[in-house]
mmCIF file of C-alpha atoms in Angstrom:
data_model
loop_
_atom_site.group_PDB
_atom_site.id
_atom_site.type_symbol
_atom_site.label_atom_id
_atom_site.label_comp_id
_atom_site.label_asym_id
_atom_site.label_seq_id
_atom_site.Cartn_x
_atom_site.Cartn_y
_atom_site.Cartn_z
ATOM 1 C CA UNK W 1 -36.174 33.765 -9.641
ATOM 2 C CA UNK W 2 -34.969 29.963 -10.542
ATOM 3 C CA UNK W 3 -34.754 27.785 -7.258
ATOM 4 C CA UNK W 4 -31.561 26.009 -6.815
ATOM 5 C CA UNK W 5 -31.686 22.193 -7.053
ATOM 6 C CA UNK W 6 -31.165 20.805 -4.163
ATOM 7 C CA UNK W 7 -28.453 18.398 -3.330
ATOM 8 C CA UNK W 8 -29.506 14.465 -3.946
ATOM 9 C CA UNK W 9 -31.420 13.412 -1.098
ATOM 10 C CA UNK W 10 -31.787 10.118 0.142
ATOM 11 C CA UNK W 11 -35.197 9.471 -1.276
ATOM 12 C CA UNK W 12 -33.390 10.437 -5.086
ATOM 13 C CA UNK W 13 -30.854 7.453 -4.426
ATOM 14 C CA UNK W 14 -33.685 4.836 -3.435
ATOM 15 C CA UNK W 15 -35.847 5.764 -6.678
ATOM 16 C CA UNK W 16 -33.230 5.792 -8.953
ATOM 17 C CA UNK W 17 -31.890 2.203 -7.457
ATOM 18 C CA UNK W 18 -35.927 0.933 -7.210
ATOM 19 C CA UNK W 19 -35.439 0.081 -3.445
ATOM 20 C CA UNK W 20 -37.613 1.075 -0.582
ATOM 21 C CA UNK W 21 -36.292 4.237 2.027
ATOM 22 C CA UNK W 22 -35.684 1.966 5.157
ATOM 23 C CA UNK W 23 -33.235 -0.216 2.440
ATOM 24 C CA UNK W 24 -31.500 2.869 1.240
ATOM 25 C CA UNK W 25 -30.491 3.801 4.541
ATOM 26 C CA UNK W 26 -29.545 0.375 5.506
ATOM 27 C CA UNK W 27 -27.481 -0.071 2.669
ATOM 28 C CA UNK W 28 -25.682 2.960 3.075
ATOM 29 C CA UNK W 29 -24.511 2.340 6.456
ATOM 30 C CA UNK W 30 -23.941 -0.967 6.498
ATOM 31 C CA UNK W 31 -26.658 -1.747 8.452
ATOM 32 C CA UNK W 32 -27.691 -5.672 8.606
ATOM 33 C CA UNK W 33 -30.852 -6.361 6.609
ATOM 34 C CA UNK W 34 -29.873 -5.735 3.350
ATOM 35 C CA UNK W 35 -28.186 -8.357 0.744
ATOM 36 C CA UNK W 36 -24.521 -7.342 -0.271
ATOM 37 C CA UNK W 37 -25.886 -7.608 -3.802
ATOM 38 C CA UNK W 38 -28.410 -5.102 -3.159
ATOM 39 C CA UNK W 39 -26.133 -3.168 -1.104
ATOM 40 C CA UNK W 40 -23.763 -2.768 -3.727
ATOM 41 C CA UNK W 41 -26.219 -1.509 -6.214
ATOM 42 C CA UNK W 42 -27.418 1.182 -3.907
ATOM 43 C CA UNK W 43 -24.070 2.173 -2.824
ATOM 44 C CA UNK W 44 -23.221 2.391 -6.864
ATOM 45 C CA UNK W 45 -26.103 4.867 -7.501
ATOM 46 C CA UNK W 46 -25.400 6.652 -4.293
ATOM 47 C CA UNK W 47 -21.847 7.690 -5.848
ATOM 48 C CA UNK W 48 -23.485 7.271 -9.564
ATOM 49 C CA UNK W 49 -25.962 10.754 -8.401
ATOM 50 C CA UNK W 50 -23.422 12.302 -6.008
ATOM 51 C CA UNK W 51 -25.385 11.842 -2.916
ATOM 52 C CA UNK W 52 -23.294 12.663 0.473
ATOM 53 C CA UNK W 53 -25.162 11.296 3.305
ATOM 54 C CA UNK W 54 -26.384 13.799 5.966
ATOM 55 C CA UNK W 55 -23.903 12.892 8.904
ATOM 56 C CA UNK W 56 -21.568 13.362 6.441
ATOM 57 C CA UNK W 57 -22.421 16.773 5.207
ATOM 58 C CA UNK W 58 -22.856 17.962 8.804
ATOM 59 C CA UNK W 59 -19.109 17.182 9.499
ATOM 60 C CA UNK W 60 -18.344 19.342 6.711
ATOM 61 C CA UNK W 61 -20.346 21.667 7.999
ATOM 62 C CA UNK W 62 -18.308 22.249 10.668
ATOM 63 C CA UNK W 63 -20.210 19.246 12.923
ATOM 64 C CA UNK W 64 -17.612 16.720 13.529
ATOM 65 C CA UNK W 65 -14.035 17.241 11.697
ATOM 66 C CA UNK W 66 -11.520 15.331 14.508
ATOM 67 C CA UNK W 67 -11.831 12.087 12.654
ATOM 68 C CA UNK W 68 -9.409 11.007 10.434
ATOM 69 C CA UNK W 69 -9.633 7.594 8.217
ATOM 70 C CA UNK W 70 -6.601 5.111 7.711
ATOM 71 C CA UNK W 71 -6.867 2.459 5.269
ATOM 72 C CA UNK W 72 -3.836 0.060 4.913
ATOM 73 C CA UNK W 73 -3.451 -3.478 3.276
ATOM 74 C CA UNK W 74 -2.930 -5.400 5.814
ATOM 75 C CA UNK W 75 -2.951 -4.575 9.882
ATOM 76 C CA UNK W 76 -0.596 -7.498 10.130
ATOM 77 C CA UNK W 77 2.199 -6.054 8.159
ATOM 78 C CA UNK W 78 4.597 -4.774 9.980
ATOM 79 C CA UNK W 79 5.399 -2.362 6.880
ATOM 80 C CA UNK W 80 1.640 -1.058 7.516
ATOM 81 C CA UNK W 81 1.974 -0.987 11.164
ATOM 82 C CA UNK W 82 4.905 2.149 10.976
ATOM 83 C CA UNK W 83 3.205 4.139 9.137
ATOM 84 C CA UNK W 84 0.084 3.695 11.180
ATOM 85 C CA UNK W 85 2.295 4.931 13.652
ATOM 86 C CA UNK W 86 3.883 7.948 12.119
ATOM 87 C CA UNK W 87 -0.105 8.502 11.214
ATOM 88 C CA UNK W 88 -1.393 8.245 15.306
ATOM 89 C CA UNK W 89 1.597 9.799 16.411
ATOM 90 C CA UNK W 90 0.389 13.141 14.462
ATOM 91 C CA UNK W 91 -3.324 12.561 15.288
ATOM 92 C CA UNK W 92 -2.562 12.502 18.377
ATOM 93 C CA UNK W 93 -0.179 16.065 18.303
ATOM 94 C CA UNK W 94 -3.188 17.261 16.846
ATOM 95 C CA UNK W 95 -5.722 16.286 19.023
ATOM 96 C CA UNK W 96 -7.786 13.784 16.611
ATOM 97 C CA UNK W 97 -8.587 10.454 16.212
ATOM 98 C CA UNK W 98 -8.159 7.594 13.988
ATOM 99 C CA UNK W 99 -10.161 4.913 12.865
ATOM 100 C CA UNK W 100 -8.372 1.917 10.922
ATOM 101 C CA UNK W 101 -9.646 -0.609 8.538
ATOM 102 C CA UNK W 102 -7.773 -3.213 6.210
ATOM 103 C CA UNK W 103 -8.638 -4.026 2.743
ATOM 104 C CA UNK W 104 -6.080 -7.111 2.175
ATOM 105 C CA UNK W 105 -5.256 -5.588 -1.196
ATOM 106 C CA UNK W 106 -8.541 -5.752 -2.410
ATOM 107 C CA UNK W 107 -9.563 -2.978 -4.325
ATOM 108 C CA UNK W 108 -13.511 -3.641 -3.931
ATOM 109 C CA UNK W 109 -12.863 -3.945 0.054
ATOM 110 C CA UNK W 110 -10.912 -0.127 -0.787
ATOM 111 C CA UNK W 111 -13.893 1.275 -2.308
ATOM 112 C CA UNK W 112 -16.336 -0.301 0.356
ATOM 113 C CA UNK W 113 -13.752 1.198 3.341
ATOM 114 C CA UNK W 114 -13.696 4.828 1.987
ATOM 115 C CA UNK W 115 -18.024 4.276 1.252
ATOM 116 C CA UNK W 116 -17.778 3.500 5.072
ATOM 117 C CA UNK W 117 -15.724 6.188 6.503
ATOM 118 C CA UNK W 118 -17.826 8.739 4.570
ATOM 119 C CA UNK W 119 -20.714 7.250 6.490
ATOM 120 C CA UNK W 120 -19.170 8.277 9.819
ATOM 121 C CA UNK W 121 -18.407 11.099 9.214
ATOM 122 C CA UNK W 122 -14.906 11.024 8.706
ATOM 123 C CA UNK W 123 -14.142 14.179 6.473
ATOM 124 C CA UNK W 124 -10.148 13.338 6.069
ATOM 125 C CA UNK W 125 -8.830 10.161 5.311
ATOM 126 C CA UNK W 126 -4.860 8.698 4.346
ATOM 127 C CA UNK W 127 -5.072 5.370 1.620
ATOM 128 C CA UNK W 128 -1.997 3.578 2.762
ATOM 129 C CA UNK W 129 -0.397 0.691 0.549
ATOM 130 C CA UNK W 130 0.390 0.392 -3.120
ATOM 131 C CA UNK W 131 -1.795 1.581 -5.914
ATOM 132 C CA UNK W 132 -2.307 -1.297 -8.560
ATOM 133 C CA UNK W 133 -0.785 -1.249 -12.258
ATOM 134 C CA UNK W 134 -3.747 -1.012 -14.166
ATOM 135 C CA UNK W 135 -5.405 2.225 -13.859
ATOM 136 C CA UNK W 136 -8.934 0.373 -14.441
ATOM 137 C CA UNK W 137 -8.649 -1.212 -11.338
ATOM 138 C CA UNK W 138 -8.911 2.047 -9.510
ATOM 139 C CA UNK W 139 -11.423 3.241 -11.722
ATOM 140 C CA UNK W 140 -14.420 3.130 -8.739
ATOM 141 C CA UNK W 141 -12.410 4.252 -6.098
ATOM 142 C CA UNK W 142 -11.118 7.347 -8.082
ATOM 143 C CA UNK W 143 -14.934 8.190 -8.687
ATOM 144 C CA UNK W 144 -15.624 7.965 -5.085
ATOM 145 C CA UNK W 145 -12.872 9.759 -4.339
ATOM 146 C CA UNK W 146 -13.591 12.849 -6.443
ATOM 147 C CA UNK W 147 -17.205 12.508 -5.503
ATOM 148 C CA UNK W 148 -15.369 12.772 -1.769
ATOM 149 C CA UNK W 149 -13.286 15.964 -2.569
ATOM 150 C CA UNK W 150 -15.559 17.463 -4.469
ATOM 151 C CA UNK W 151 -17.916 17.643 -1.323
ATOM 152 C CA UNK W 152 -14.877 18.567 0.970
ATOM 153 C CA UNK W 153 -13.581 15.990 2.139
ATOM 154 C CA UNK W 154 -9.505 15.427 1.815
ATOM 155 C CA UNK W 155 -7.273 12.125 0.717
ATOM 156 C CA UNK W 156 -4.100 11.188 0.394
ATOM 157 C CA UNK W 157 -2.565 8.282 -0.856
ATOM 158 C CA UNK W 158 0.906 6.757 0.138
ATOM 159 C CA UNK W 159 2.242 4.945 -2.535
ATOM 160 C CA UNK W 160 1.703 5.071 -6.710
ATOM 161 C CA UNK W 161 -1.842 5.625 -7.202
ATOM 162 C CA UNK W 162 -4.101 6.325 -10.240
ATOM 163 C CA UNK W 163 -5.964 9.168 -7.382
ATOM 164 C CA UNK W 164 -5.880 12.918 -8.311
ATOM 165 C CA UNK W 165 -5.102 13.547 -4.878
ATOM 166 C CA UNK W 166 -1.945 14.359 -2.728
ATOM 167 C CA UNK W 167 1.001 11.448 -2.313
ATOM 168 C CA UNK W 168 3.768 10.136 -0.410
ATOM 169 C CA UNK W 169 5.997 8.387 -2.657
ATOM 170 C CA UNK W 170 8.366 5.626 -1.214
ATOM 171 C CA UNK W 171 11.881 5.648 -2.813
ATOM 172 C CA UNK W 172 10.955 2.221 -4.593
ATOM 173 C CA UNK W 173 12.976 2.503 -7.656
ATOM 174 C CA UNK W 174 15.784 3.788 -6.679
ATOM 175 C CA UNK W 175 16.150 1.795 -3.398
ATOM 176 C CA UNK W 176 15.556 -1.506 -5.772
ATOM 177 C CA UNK W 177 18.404 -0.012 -7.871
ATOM 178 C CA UNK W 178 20.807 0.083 -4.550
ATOM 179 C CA UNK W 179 20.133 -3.187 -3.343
ATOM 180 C CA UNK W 180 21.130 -5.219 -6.305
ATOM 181 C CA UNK W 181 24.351 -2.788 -6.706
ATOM 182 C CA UNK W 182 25.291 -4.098 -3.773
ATOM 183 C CA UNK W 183 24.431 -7.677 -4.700
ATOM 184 C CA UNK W 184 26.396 -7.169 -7.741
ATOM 185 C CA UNK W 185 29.086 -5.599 -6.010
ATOM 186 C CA UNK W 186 29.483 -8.903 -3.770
ATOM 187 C CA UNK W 187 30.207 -10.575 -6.910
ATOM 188 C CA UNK W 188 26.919 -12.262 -7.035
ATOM 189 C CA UNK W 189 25.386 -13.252 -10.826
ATOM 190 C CA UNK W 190 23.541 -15.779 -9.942
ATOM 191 C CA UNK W 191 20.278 -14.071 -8.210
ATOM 192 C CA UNK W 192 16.305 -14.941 -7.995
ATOM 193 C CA UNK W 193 13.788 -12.147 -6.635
ATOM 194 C CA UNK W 194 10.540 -12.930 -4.880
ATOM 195 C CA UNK W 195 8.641 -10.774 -6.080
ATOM 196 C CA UNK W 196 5.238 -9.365 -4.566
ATOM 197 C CA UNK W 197 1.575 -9.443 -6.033
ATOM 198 C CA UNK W 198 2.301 -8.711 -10.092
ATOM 199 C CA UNK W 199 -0.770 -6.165 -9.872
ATOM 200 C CA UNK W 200 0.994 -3.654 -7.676
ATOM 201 C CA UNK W 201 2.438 -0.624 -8.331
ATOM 202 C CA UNK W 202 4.998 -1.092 -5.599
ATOM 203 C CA UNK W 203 6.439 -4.242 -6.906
ATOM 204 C CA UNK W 204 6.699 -2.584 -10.751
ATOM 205 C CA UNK W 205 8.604 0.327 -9.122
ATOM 206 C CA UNK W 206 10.624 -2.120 -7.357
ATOM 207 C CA UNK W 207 11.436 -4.544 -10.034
ATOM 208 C CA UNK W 208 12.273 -1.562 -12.150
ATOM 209 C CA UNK W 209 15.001 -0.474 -9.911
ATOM 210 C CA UNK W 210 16.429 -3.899 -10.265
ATOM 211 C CA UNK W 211 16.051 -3.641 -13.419
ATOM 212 C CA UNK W 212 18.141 -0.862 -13.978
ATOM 213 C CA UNK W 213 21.052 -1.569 -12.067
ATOM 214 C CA UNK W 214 21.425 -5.268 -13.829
ATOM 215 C CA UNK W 215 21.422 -3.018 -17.304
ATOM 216 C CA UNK W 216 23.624 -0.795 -15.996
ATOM 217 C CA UNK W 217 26.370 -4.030 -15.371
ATOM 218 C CA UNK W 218 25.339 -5.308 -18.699
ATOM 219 C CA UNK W 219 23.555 -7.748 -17.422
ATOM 220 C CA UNK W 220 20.433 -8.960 -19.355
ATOM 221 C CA UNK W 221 16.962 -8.888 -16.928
ATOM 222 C CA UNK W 222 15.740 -11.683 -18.539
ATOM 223 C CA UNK W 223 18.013 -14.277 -17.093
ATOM 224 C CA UNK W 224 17.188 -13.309 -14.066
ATOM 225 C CA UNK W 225 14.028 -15.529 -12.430
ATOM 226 C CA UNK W 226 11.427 -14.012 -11.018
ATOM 227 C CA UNK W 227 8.638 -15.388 -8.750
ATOM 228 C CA UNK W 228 5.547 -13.371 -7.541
ATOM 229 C CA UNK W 229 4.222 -14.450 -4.316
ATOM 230 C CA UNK W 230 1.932 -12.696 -0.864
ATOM 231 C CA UNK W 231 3.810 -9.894 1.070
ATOM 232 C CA UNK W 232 3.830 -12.333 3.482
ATOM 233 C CA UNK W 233 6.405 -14.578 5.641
ATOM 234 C CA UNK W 234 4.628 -17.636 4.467
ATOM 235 C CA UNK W 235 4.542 -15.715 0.955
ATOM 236 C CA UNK W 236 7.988 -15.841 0.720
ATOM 237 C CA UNK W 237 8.944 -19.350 1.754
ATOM 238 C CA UNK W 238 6.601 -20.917 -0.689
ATOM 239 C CA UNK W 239 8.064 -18.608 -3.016
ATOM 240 C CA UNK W 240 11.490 -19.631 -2.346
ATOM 241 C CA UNK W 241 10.274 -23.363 -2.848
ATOM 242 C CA UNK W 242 9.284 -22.785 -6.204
ATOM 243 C CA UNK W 243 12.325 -20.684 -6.879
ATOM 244 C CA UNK W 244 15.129 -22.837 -5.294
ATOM 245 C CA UNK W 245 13.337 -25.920 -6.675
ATOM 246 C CA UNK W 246 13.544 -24.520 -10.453
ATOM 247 C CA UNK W 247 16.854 -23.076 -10.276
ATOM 248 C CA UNK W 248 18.693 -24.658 -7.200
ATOM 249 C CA UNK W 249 22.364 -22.952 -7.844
ATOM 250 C CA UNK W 250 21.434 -19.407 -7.583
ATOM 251 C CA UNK W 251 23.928 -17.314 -4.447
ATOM 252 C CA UNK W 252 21.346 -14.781 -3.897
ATOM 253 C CA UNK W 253 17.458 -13.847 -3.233
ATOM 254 C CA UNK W 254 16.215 -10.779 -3.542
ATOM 255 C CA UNK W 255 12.752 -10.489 -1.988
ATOM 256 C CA UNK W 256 10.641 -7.062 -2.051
ATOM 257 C CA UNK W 257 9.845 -6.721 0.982
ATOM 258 C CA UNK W 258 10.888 -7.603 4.230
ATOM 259 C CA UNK W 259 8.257 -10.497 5.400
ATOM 260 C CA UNK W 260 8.934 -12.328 2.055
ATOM 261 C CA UNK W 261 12.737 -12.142 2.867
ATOM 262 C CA UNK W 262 11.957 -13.784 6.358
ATOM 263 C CA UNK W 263 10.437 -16.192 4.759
ATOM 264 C CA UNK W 264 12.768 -17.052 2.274
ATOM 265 C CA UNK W 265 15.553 -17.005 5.091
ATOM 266 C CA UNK W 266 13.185 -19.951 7.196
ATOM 267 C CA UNK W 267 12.945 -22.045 3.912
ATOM 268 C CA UNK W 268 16.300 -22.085 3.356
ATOM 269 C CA UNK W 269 17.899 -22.636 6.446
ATOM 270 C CA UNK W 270 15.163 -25.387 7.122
ATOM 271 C CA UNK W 271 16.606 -26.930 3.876
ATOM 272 C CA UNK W 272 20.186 -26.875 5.238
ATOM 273 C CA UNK W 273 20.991 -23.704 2.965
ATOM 274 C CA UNK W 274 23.342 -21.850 4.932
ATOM 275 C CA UNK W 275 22.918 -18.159 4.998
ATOM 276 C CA UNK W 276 25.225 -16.255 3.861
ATOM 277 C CA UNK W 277 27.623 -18.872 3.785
ATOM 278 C CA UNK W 278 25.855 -20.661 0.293
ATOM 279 C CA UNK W 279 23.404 -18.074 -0.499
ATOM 280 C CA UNK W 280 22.597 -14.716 0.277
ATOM 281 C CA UNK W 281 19.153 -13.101 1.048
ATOM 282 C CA UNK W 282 18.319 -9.463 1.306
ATOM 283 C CA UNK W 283 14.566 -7.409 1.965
ATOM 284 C CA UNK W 284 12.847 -4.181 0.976
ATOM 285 C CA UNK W 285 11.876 -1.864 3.620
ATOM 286 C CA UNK W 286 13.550 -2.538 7.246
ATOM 287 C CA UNK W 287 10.563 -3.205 9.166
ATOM 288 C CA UNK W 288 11.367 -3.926 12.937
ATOM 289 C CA UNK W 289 12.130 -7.635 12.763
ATOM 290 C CA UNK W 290 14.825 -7.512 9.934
ATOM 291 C CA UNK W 291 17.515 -6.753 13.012
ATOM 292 C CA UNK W 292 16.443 -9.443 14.978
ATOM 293 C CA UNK W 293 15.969 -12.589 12.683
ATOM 294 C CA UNK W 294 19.566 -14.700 12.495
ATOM 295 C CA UNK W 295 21.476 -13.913 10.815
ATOM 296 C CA UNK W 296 20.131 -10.356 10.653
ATOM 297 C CA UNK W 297 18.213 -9.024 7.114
ATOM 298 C CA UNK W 298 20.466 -6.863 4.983
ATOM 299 C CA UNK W 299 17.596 -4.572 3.459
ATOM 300 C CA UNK W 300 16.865 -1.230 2.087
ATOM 301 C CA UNK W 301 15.495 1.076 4.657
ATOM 302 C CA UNK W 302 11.829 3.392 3.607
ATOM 303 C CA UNK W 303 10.858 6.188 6.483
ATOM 304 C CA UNK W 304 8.246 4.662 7.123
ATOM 305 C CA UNK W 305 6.968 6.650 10.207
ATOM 306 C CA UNK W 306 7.550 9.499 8.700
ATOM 307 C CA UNK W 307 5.627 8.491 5.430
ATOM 308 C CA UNK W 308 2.624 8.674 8.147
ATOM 309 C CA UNK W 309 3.224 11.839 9.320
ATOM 310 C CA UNK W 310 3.680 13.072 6.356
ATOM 311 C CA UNK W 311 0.273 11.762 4.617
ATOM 312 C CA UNK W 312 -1.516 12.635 7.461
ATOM 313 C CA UNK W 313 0.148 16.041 7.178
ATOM 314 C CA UNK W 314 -0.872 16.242 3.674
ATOM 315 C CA UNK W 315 -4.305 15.744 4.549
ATOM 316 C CA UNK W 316 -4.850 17.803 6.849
ATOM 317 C CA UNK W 317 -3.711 21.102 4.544
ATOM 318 C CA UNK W 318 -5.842 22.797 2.190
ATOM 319 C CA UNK W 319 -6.475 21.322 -1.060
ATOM 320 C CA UNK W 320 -3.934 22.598 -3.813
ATOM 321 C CA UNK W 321 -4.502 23.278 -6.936
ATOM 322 C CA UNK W 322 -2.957 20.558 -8.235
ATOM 323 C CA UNK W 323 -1.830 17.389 -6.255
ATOM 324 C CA UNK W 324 0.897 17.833 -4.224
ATOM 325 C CA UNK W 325 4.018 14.748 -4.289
ATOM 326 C CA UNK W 326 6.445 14.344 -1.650
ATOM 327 C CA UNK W 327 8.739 11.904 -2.270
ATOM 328 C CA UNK W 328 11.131 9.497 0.081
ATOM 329 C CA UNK W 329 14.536 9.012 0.607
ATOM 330 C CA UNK W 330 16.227 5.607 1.364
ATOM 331 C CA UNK W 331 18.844 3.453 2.634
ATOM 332 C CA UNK W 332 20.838 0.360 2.279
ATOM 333 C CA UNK W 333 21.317 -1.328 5.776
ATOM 334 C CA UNK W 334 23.915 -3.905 5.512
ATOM 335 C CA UNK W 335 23.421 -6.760 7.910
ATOM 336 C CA UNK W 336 25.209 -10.481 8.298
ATOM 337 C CA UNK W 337 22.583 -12.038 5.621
ATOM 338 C CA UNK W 338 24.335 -11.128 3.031
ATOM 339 C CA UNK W 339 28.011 -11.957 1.936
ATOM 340 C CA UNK W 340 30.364 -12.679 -1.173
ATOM 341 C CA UNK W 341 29.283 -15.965 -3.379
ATOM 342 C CA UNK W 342 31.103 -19.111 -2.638
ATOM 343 C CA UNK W 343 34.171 -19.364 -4.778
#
């Protein structure tokens, strides 16, 4: 009778990456001691072989399987901070827990998070934030994923990701296509956007909507400026700098999310710009604060709570046979930050 191979072992990942036992184990669980150089090696033949480390396995076992992973972008994004929401609000129906980490839209700092979580033994775990355009850049992640899966574990992605796993998708094109209807409705031709990081999927889909709406007024894209900036409040005033400084009569900014458009609104009313009065200036998302700044955000509103709830749901199911898709609806909230052009 032919034995079954066993599973890779510990010892198989610290041969195959020339490194001593103790440095292994350090490596793998981010224990001090070890060079991120070396660290990063080991960690790239742990995945390379398919090795699961034993706390790991045991929660799939049946050990320990009340701990659920959430990544997002940024803990400081208020964006990021309702859907962690929607996300504890079901852990906590459900009787789990949740353990959050932050990658600043780094896609190494991804991988390393997921490496991590798999270390503690959390078996499920919900990627929150945009995917990135370029498929290569989740090339390492989408290995470790699989490697994840394939071993039992479950993901799910909010966003446009290059995963083979189940995904929330925000209503990014179309709301993009409803905000600068109503722009154009308003009688505004004149309009810059602030856009996000170029690399994101979030800001393609969002640009795209825009997109389509100017072609649908005849209106040709490319004489419309565009320039990329942080998702951030300080994102968006420097952004609004450069923009306002290159093309100074525009009526309206379009930003892509709602921090940038806070941003924009400071620049411009510290530069005696009065809002909506000589320029317009709506966001992406309706995030908490877009009610209260002055004069209050017209933006397009994403469920974002329930984008949460519903990755977390998604999660928490079965595996399909194929990756499931839910998809968003949106909204167009129109507040006092947004107005006709001056004549």
């Amino acid at each position: 009778m032919t034995e079954r191979p066993h599973p890779p072992r510990l010892l198989d990942v610290a041969k195959a990456a020339g490194v001593s036992l103790a440095t292994a184990s350090r490596a793998l669980t981010g224990s001090t001691g070890v060079s991120a150089e070396v660290a990063a090696h080991v960690q790239a033949v742990a995945s390379q072989v398919g090795y699961v480390p034993n706390s790991h396995a045991r929660a799939l076992a049946g050990g320990q399987a009340s701990m659920v992973g959430l990544i997002v972008h940024d803990v400081g994004d208020p964006y990021f901070g309702e859907i962690a929401r929607g996300v504890l609000r079901e852990t906590e129906s459900r009787g789990y827990m949740a353990l959050i980490s932050q990658t600043e839209r780094d896609p190494r700092a991804e991988l390393a998070r997921v490496r991590a979580l798999r270390a503690h033994r959390v078996t499920s775990i919900v990627l929150a934030g945009s995917g990135y355009v370029e498929a290569a850049t989740e090339a390492d992640i989408a290995t470790e994923v699989r490697s994840f899966t394939a071993a039992g574990g479950r993901v799910a992605v909010i966003g446009r990701h290059h995963l083979p796993v189940d995904a929330v998708l925000p209503d990014n094109a179309a709301g993009g296509s409803t905000l600068m209807h109503h722009l154009l409705d308003l009688g505004h031709r004149r309009l810059g956007v602030l856009g996000g990081p170029a690399n994101l999927t979030t800001v393609e889909d969002r640009l795209a909507g825009l997109r389509a709406a100017l072609a649908a007024a005849g209106l040709d894209w490319r004489s419309f400026p565009v320039v990329h900036g942080d998702f951030t409040r300080e994102g968006g005033a420097a952004a609004t700098a450069r923009l306002m400084r290159a093309h100074p009569d525009l009526t309206a900014v379009v930003a892509l999310n709602d921090p940038m458009a806070v941003g924009a609104l400071s620049w411009l009313l510290n530069n005696g710009r009065r809002v909506p009065g000589e320029i317009s200036v709506a966001g992406f998302d309706d995030v908490p604060v877009a009610r209260d700044v002055y004069p209050a955000l017209t933006t397009v509103r994403l469920p974002m709570v329930e984008m949460g709830k519903q990755a977390l749901e998604l999660v928490l199911k079965p595996p399909a046979s194929r990756p499931r898709r839910r998809r968003t609806t949106h909204e167009l909230v129109v507040r006092a930050s947004t107005a006709p052009p001056p004549p």
